[in-house]
Amino acid sequence: MLFARIVSGATVNKSTSFSSDYATARLRFRHAANCLGWTLEPHSIGCLGPNGEDLTIDVAWSENGSPERTLVISSGVHGVEGFFGSAVQLAMLEQWATRGAPSVRCVFLHGLNPYGFSWLRRFDENNVDPNRNFLLEGEQYQGAPVGYAELNGLLNPRRPPSRWNPFFIKALLAIARHGMPALRQSIAAGQYEFPQGLFFGGAGPTQMQQLLHRHLARWLRGSRSVVHLDFHTGLGRSSACKLLIDYPLTTSARAHLTDWFGADSIEACDSDGISYDARGGLGRWCVSRRLASEYLFACAEFGTFGPIKVLAGLRAENHAHHWGAPGSASTVHLKQELKELFCPSDERWRLNVLNQSLRLVSQAVDGLNQS
Ligand SMILES: [Zn+2]
């Protein structure tokens, strides 16, 4: 297939699609989608950004291409990780503007957590981790993993930040005591008991979930096959990519993912690797809605820094957000540090993850074309 080969060959040698802030990223995304003649639909979340700008989730889709085969690309579920996901979306749109768009329908969900994106947080306007919020019908927004309550004081101190911060020492002691896999599971699997804490899954569906509940079926109407890549950063070896699957795979879904992306790229929830069993993931929720005969969802996760460093940054920002002075030099500094942890400014990292992402997207398009 000549067209697929053209798409597969696309790479970039500059990381100019990374934006400096949410407002710029949003503007560039909308402009690029407009240039391709895509339909745009902004959804305000009723909050303002640091410069008083309206915060929106922006959805754009192509009107041409086979509606039976749909590629979904989403960014910014984890707010600050949107700098990377948005760069991938923009790079794709810009490439397609010059090389021609793929022959499948595309639906791009930009900045799904615009509050976290603009205010440099992983969490949303209610401190909810959106990727712990997508519980299925009948599941309760209650409970915490074994060990979280014990670690709560270390993770979520309830006092103003001070200079003396022995977090690293205490974290190393906790690793020595519990082991890294158990600790990771306790901390990051998702909790519903500590509303100001890290990895809080909320008390009910977030705006993001409600929006997808209302509109996703419409955006995907007529789809037989869907491939949905949801871009994330902060887990795994620096710039290494894994496609994380948080739902049980059918035999044919596993075969398609393996054929299209390579067996080594996939990490299913029943295998050992960098991930852990989290509650309330977006992928399992999307797949459970049966919006297409085959809905393949993968969280495309790219590593940045080591797990303790990332956790320390999340903890420090969350602590400052709730207990520090808003807008103070130290709070601003910690938020900038969080951005660096999830979207390193290093040019080699940026180019590397961008080109791997472009390859993933073209593999998804090629796969859809075969389906
Ligand atoms: Zn993430």
XYZ file of C-alpha atoms and ligand atoms in Angstrom:
372
model
C 0.000 0.000 0.000
C 1.837 3.052 -1.322
C 0.101 5.585 0.890
C 0.840 3.673 4.103
C 4.541 3.557 3.190
C 4.617 7.327 2.754
C 3.041 7.834 6.188
C 5.399 5.271 7.795
C 8.459 7.147 6.570
C 7.571 10.398 8.334
C 10.072 11.659 10.900
C 11.008 15.054 12.296
C 14.448 16.471 12.981
C 13.297 19.355 15.183
C 11.117 19.351 18.286
C 9.316 22.566 17.412
C 5.880 21.026 18.003
C 6.458 21.221 21.787
C 4.690 24.319 23.136
C 5.736 26.506 26.047
C 2.328 26.588 27.757
C -1.223 25.252 27.528
C -2.682 28.344 25.813
C -0.064 28.193 23.051
C -0.511 24.443 22.631
C -4.279 24.864 22.328
C -3.963 27.664 19.774
C -1.497 25.712 17.643
C -3.608 22.559 17.800
C -6.742 24.399 16.700
C -4.905 26.199 13.904
C -3.361 22.980 12.567
C -6.700 21.127 12.679
C -8.332 24.048 10.860
C -5.676 23.955 8.151
C -6.607 20.321 7.471
C -10.285 21.249 7.287
C -11.139 19.195 10.379
C -14.201 19.928 12.509
C -13.348 21.478 15.865
C -15.380 21.257 19.017
C -14.191 23.035 22.175
C -15.657 22.038 25.523
C -15.115 24.499 28.355
C -14.528 23.020 31.804
C -15.626 26.244 33.525
C -12.179 27.061 34.939
C -9.578 29.664 34.055
C -5.879 29.252 33.405
C -3.009 31.268 34.920
C -3.546 34.145 32.457
C -7.323 34.199 32.790
C -7.844 32.085 29.683
C -10.837 29.763 29.365
C -9.790 26.152 29.790
C -11.205 23.785 27.205
C -10.943 20.216 26.055
C -10.596 20.523 22.278
C -11.811 17.766 20.025
C -11.035 17.719 16.307
C -11.941 15.139 13.695
C -11.513 14.567 10.012
C -14.621 14.396 7.862
C -12.953 12.372 5.112
C -11.460 8.929 5.397
C -13.284 5.690 5.990
C -15.621 6.157 8.982
C -15.437 2.418 9.620
C -11.811 2.692 10.673
C -11.053 5.330 13.254
C -7.795 6.446 14.804
C -8.172 8.201 18.162
C -5.231 10.118 19.619
C -5.644 11.638 23.075
C -3.359 13.875 25.094
C -3.152 15.461 28.511
C -5.184 13.042 30.637
C -2.497 13.751 33.195
C -2.414 17.507 32.703
C 1.264 18.359 32.585
C 1.959 15.292 30.420
C -0.032 17.143 27.761
C 3.073 19.070 26.686
C 4.281 15.850 25.124
C 0.949 14.488 23.867
C 0.034 17.824 22.331
C 3.419 17.932 20.556
C 2.679 14.518 19.040
C -0.756 15.628 17.866
C 0.606 18.845 16.378
C 3.466 17.048 14.610
C 0.968 14.625 13.061
C -1.366 17.392 11.907
C 1.508 19.385 10.408
C 2.894 16.358 8.594
C -0.478 15.415 7.205
C -0.963 18.998 5.988
C 2.075 18.581 3.710
C 2.062 14.825 2.976
C -1.676 14.157 2.914
C -3.917 12.845 5.677
C -4.406 9.097 6.190
C -7.302 7.238 4.669
C -8.923 6.489 8.022
C -11.082 8.795 10.090
C -9.121 10.596 12.833
C -10.427 11.902 16.140
C -7.988 13.925 18.233
C -8.774 14.697 21.890
C -6.501 17.548 22.949
C -5.752 18.456 26.567
C -8.255 16.165 28.266
C -7.254 17.644 31.626
C -6.740 21.306 30.710
C -6.576 22.413 34.357
C -3.565 20.199 35.042
C -2.023 21.127 31.690
C -2.229 24.875 32.319
C -1.472 24.885 36.042
C 1.301 22.289 35.697
C -0.297 19.466 37.640
C -0.900 15.773 37.029
C -4.315 16.107 38.684
C -7.454 18.004 37.707
C -9.286 20.997 39.229
C -10.549 18.764 42.067
C -7.217 17.059 42.677
C -8.495 13.952 40.906
C -6.154 11.703 38.977
C -8.317 11.221 35.871
C -6.740 7.876 35.040
C -8.018 6.488 38.353
C -11.502 7.944 37.899
C -12.948 5.768 35.126
C -14.612 3.175 37.332
C -17.123 0.926 35.646
C -20.776 0.749 36.583
C -21.189 -0.919 39.944
C -17.653 -0.099 41.142
C -17.423 2.175 44.172
C -15.383 5.347 44.611
C -14.119 3.988 47.894
C -11.070 2.430 49.459
C -7.319 2.663 49.180
C -4.666 0.045 48.377
C -3.139 -1.840 51.281
C -0.348 0.325 52.691
C -1.517 3.724 51.379
C -2.928 4.899 54.729
C 0.380 4.033 56.393
C 2.282 6.080 53.793
C -0.194 8.978 53.751
C 1.812 11.129 56.176
C 4.948 10.743 54.068
C 3.189 11.293 50.728
C 0.764 14.028 51.700
C 2.034 16.125 54.631
C -0.618 18.383 56.150
C 1.549 21.377 56.988
C 3.188 24.199 55.000
C 6.323 23.157 53.096
C 9.649 23.739 54.862
C 13.274 23.618 53.782
C 13.958 20.432 55.736
C 12.645 17.660 53.532
C 13.867 14.141 54.316
C 11.562 12.550 51.724
C 14.315 10.741 49.807
C 15.704 9.106 52.944
C 12.254 8.027 54.106
C 11.360 6.777 50.625
C 14.516 4.647 50.487
C 13.678 3.204 53.912
C 10.154 2.388 52.728
C 11.569 0.649 49.615
C 13.940 -1.370 51.788
C 11.040 -2.388 54.008
C 8.323 -3.162 51.450
C 10.155 -3.680 48.144
C 9.625 -1.507 45.079
C 6.788 -3.461 43.377
C 4.632 -3.571 46.527
C 5.324 0.079 47.281
C 4.453 1.142 43.734
C 1.189 -0.764 43.976
C 0.316 0.803 47.363
C 1.050 4.341 46.247
C -0.023 4.561 42.627
C -2.841 2.038 42.121
C -5.465 4.661 42.934
C -7.108 5.659 46.229
C -10.530 7.130 47.043
C -10.065 8.107 50.704
C -7.622 11.038 50.775
C -8.992 13.905 48.603
C -5.827 15.999 48.802
C -3.546 13.033 48.378
C -1.595 11.708 45.422
C -3.408 9.359 43.020
C -6.864 10.300 44.359
C -9.488 8.779 42.046
C -12.337 11.119 43.015
C -15.763 10.711 44.584
C -17.656 10.420 41.282
C -17.178 10.870 37.535
C -15.012 13.877 36.582
C -15.915 16.392 33.875
C -13.601 14.466 31.547
C -15.478 11.240 32.129
C -18.865 12.951 31.770
C -17.778 14.565 28.499
C -16.606 11.265 27.035
C -19.753 9.575 28.307
C -21.893 12.139 26.463
C -19.967 12.466 23.204
C -17.516 9.641 22.495
C -20.168 7.490 20.788
C -21.059 10.411 18.499
C -17.427 11.115 17.579
C -16.927 7.427 16.757
C -20.266 6.846 15.050
C -20.074 4.229 12.293
C -16.716 2.841 13.453
C -16.072 -0.855 13.073
C -12.405 -0.763 14.116
C -10.928 1.802 16.490
C -7.302 2.196 17.512
C -6.954 4.628 20.390
C -3.493 5.781 21.479
C -3.453 7.782 24.708
C -0.087 9.522 25.197
C 1.592 9.660 28.617
C 5.019 10.228 30.139
C 6.833 9.576 33.399
C 6.976 5.780 33.670
C 9.786 3.548 32.473
C 13.335 4.021 31.223
C 14.162 7.461 29.798
C 12.617 7.844 26.318
C 11.675 4.133 26.174
C 8.132 3.473 24.995
C 5.669 0.847 26.184
C 2.086 0.347 25.123
C 0.294 -0.420 28.368
C -2.964 -2.360 28.236
C -5.236 -2.181 31.295
C -8.046 -4.483 30.141
C -8.290 -8.187 29.276
C -7.323 -8.751 25.648
C -9.238 -11.038 23.343
C -7.139 -13.382 21.212
C -7.715 -11.287 18.095
C -7.008 -7.975 19.885
C -3.724 -9.381 21.192
C -2.828 -10.653 17.730
C -3.551 -7.277 16.131
C -1.562 -5.325 18.715
C 1.364 -7.718 18.367
C 1.270 -7.698 14.565
C 0.934 -3.954 14.232
C 3.217 -2.691 16.992
C 5.510 -5.642 17.773
C 5.327 -8.049 20.710
C 8.076 -6.228 22.630
C 6.148 -2.958 22.570
C 3.117 -4.313 24.404
C 2.731 -4.693 28.152
C -0.616 -6.248 29.018
C -2.068 -6.052 32.530
C -1.370 -9.768 33.033
C 2.394 -9.451 32.394
C 5.278 -8.245 34.566
C 6.905 -4.954 33.655
C 6.995 -1.253 34.432
C 3.287 -0.865 35.188
C 1.073 -1.840 38.127
C -2.605 -2.701 38.533
C -4.387 0.623 38.689
C -8.108 1.147 39.261
C -10.247 3.416 37.093
C -8.163 3.530 33.902
C -9.460 5.246 30.766
C -8.629 2.302 28.481
C -10.719 -0.314 30.233
C -13.642 2.156 30.367
C -13.468 2.997 26.638
C -13.243 -0.652 25.640
C -16.133 -1.609 27.965
C -18.499 0.757 26.145
C -18.524 -1.421 23.014
C -18.455 1.509 20.616
C -16.952 -0.581 17.801
C -16.587 -4.272 16.921
C -12.940 -3.937 17.883
C -11.731 -1.094 20.115
C -7.990 -1.357 20.682
C -6.788 1.044 23.335
C -3.182 1.494 24.413
C -1.638 3.917 26.826
C 1.556 4.964 25.006
C 3.873 5.555 27.959
C 7.318 7.138 27.584
C 9.922 7.157 30.357
C 11.563 10.333 31.620
C 13.333 9.990 34.982
C 13.564 7.333 37.712
C 10.485 6.446 39.775
C 11.653 7.958 43.074
C 12.585 11.240 41.425
C 9.204 11.396 39.651
C 7.332 10.531 42.855
C 9.308 13.138 44.824
C 8.384 15.775 42.242
C 4.711 14.829 42.317
C 4.700 14.889 46.091
C 6.462 18.254 46.318
C 4.128 19.929 43.799
C 1.017 18.464 45.430
C 2.235 19.565 48.857
C 2.931 23.110 47.621
C -0.380 23.220 45.732
C -2.417 22.503 48.854
C -0.241 23.912 51.611
C 2.147 26.416 50.030
C 1.557 30.028 49.024
C -0.067 30.146 45.550
C 2.157 31.918 43.059
C 5.131 32.099 45.457
C 8.597 31.608 43.980
C 8.957 28.183 45.581
C 5.529 26.966 44.395
C 6.201 28.199 40.855
C 9.617 26.536 40.943
C 8.154 23.178 42.019
C 5.574 23.313 39.233
C 8.274 24.058 36.672
C 10.259 21.137 38.060
C 7.205 18.916 37.611
C 6.963 20.009 33.990
C 10.614 19.096 33.473
C 10.013 15.676 35.081
C 7.179 14.869 32.677
C 8.407 16.743 29.624
C 12.205 17.031 29.763
C 13.621 19.996 27.863
C 16.497 17.851 26.572
C 16.378 18.033 22.776
C 17.525 14.427 22.297
C 14.727 13.125 24.541
C 12.147 15.224 22.727
C 13.217 14.170 19.247
C 13.479 10.557 20.287
C 9.993 10.328 21.834
C 8.439 12.382 19.060
C 9.786 10.140 16.316
C 8.820 6.986 18.194
C 5.316 8.427 18.545
C 5.069 9.256 14.855
C 6.049 5.666 14.120
C 3.361 4.376 16.501
C 0.730 6.495 14.806
C 1.735 5.299 11.354
C 1.740 1.682 12.602
C -1.783 2.273 13.916
C -2.884 3.709 10.560
C -1.283 0.805 8.683
C -2.997 -1.642 11.047
C -6.381 0.000 10.619
C -5.959 -0.096 6.856
C -5.469 -3.861 7.066
C -8.431 -4.413 9.374
Zn 0.120 9.718 32.659
